[in-house]
JSON list of C-alpha atoms in Angstrom, two decimals:
[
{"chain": "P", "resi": 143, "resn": "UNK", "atom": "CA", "xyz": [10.72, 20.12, 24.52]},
{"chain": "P", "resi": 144, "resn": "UNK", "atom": "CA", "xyz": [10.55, 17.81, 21.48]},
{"chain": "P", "resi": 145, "resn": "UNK", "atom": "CA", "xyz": [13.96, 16.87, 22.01]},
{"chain": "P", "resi": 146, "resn": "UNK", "atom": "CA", "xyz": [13.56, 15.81, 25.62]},
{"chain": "P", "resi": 147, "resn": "UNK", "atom": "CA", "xyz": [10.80, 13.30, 24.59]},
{"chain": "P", "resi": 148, "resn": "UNK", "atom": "CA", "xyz": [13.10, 12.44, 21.68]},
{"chain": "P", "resi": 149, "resn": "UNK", "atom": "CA", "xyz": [15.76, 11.44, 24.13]},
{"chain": "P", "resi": 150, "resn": "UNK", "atom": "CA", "xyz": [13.46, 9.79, 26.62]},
{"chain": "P", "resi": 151, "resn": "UNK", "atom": "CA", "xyz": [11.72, 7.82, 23.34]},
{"chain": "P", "resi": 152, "resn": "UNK", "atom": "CA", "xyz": [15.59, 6.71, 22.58]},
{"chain": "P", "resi": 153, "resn": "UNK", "atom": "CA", "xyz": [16.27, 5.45, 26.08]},
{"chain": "P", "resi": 154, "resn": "UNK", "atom": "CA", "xyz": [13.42, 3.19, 26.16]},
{"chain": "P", "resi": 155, "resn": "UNK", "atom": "CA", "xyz": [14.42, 1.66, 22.48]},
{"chain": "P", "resi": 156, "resn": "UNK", "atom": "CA", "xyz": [17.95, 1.04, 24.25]},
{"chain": "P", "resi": 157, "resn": "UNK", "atom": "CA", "xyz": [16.01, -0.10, 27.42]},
{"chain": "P", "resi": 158, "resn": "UNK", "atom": "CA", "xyz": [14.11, -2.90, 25.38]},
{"chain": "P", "resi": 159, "resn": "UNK", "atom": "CA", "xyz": [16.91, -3.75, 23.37]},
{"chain": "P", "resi": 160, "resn": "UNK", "atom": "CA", "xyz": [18.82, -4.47, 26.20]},
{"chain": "P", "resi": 161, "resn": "UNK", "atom": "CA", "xyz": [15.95, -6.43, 27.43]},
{"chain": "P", "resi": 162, "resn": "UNK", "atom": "CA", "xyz": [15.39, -8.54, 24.23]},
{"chain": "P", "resi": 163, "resn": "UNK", "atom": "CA", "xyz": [19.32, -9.39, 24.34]},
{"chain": "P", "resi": 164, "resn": "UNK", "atom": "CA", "xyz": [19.31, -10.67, 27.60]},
{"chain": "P", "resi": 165, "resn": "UNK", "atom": "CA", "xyz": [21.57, -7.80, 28.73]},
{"chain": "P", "resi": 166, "resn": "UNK", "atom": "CA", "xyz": [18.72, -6.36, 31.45]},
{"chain": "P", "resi": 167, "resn": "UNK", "atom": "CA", "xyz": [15.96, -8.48, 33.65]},
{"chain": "P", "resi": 168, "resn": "UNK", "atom": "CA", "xyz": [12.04, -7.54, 33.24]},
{"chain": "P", "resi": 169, "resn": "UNK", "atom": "CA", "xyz": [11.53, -8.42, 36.33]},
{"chain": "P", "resi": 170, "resn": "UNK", "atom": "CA", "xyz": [14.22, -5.90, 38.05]},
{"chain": "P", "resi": 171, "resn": "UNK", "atom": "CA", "xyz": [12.22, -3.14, 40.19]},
{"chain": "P", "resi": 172, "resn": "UNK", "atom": "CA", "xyz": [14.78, -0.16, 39.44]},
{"chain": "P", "resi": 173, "resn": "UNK", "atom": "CA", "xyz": [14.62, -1.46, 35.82]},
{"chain": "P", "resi": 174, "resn": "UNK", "atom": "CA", "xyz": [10.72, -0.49, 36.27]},
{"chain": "P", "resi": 175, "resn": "UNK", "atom": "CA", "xyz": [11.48, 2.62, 37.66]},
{"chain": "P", "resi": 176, "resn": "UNK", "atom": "CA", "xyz": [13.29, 3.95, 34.98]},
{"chain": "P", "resi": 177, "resn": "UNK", "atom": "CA", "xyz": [10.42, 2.95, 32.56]},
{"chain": "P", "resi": 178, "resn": "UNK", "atom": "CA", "xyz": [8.03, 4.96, 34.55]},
{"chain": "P", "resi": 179, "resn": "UNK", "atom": "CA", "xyz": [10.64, 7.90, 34.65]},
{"chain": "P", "resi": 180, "resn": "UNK", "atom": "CA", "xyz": [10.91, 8.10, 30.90]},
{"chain": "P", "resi": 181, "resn": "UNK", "atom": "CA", "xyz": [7.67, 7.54, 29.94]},
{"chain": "P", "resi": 182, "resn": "UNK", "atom": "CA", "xyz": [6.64, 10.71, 32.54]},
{"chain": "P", "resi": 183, "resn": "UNK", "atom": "CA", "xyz": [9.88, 12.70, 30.48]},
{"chain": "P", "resi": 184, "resn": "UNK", "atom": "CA", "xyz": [8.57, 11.69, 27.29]},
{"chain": "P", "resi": 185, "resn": "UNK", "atom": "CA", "xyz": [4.73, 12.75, 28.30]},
{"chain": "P", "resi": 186, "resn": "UNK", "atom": "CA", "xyz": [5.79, 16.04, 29.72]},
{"chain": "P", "resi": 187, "resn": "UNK", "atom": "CA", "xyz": [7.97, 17.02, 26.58]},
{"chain": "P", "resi": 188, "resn": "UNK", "atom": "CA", "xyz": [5.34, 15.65, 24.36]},
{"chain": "P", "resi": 189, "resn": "UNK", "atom": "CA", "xyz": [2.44, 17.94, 26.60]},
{"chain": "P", "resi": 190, "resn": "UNK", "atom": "CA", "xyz": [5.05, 20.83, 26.39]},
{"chain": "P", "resi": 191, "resn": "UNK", "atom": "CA", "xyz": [5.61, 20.72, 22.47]},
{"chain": "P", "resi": 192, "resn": "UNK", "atom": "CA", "xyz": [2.17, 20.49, 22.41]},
{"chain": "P", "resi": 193, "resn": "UNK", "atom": "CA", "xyz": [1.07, 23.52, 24.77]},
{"chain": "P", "resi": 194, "resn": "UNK", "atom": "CA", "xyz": [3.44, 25.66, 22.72]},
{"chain": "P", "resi": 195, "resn": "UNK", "atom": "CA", "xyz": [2.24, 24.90, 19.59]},
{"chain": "P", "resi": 196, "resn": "UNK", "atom": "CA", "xyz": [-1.44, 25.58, 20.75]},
{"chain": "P", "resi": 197, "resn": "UNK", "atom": "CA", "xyz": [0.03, 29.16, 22.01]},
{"chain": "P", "resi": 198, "resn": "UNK", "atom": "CA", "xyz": [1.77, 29.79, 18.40]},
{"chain": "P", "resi": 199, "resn": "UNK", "atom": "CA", "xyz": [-1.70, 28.98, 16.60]},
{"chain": "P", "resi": 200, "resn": "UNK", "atom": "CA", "xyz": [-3.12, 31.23, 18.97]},
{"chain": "P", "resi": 201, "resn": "UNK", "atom": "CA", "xyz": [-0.87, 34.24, 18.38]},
{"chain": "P", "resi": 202, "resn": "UNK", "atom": "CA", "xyz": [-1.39, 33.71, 14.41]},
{"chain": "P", "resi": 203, "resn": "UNK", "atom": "CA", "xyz": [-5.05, 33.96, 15.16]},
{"chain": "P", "resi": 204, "resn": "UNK", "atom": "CA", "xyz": [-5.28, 36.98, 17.33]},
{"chain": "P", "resi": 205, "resn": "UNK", "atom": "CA", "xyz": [-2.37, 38.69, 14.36]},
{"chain": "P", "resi": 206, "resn": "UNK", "atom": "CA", "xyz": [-5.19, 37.80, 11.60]},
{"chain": "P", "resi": 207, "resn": "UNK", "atom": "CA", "xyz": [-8.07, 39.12, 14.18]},
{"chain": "P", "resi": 208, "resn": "UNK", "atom": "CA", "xyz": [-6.09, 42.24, 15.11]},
{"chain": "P", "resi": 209, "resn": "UNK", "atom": "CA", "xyz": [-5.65, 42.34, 11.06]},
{"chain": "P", "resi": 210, "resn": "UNK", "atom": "CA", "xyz": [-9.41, 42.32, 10.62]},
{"chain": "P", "resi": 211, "resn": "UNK", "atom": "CA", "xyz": [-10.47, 44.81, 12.98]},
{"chain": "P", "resi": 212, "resn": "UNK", "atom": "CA", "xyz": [-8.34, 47.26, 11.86]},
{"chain": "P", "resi": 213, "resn": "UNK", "atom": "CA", "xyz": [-9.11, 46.81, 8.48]},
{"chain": "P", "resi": 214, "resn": "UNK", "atom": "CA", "xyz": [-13.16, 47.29, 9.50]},
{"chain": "P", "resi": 215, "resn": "UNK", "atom": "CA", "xyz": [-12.16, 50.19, 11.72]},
{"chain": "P", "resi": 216, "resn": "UNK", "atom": "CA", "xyz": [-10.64, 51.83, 8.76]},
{"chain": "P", "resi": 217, "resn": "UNK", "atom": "CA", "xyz": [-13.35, 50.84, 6.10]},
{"chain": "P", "resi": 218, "resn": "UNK", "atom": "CA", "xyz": [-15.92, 52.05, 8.47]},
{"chain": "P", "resi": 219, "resn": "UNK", "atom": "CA", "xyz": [-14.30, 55.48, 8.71]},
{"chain": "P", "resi": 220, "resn": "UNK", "atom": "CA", "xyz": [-14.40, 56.14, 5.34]},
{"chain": "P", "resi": 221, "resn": "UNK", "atom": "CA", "xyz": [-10.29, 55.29, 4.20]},
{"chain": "P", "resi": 222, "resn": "UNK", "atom": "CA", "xyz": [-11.10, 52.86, 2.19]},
{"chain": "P", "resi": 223, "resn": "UNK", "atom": "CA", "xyz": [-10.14, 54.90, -0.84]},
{"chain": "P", "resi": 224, "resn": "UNK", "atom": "CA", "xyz": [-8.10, 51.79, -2.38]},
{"chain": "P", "resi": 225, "resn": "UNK", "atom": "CA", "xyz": [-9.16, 48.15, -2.00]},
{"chain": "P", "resi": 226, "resn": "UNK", "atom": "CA", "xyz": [-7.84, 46.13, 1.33]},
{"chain": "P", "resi": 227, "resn": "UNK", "atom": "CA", "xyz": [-5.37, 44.63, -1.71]},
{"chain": "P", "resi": 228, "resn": "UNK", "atom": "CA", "xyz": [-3.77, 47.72, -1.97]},
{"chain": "P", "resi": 229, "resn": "UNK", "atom": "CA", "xyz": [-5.77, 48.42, -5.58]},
{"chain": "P", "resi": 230, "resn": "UNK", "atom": "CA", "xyz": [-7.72, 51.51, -6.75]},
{"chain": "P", "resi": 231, "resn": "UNK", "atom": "CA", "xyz": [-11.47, 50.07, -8.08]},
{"chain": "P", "resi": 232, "resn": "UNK", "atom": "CA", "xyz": [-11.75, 50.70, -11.84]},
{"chain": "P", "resi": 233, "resn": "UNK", "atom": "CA", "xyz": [-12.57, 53.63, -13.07]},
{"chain": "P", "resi": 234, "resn": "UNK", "atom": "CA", "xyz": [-15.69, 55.23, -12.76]},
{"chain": "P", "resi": 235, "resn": "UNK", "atom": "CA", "xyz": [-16.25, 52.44, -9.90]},
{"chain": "P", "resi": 236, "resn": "UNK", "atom": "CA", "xyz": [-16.45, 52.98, -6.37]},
{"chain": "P", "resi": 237, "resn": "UNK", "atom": "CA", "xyz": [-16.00, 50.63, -3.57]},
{"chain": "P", "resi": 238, "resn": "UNK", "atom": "CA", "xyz": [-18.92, 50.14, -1.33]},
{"chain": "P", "resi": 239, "resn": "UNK", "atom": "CA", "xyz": [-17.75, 51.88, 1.28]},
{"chain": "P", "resi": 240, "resn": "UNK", "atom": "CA", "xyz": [-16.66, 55.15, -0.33]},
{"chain": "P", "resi": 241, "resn": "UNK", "atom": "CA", "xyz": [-20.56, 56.27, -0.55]},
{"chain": "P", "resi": 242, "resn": "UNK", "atom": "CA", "xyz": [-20.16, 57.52, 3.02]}
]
């Protein structure tokens, strides 16, 4: 995805470069439909990267959500023996859920 707009961002360099040296005419109609086709390749790859970095965050989130509600599922039912760090309270101390 990134590297389709990567390749569509190089054409266009090469596209104005060629224009700037005199190698390609502005005013050339295909020459303006190739513009228009890379920058709608570079959108879409940019949009795609994009979408599929929204989805990753996403995943992360519902991990640390799935994370949470197990942990209060288990504190609620009384196994909450050691701390959610793994760590037995002090001694003589009791975590606030082991009153139940």
């Amino acid at each position: 995805m990134r590297k389709r707009a990567a390749e569509a961002e190089a054409k266009f360099k090469r596209l104005y470069d060629a224009i700037e040296n005199g190698f390609a005419d502005v005013f050339d109609p295909l020459l303006k439909e190739r513009a228009t086709e890379l920058q709608s390749i570079q959108d879409h790859g940019r949009a795609d990267t994009e979408r599929a970095r929204e989805r990753s965050i996403g995943r992360g989130r519902a991990k640390s959500l799935h994370s949470l509600e197990t942990f209060a599922s288990q504190a609620t039912a009384g196994a909450c023996e050691l701390s959610p760090a793994g760590i037995a309270p002090p001694t003589g101390a009791r975590w606030p859920c082991a009153s139940r």
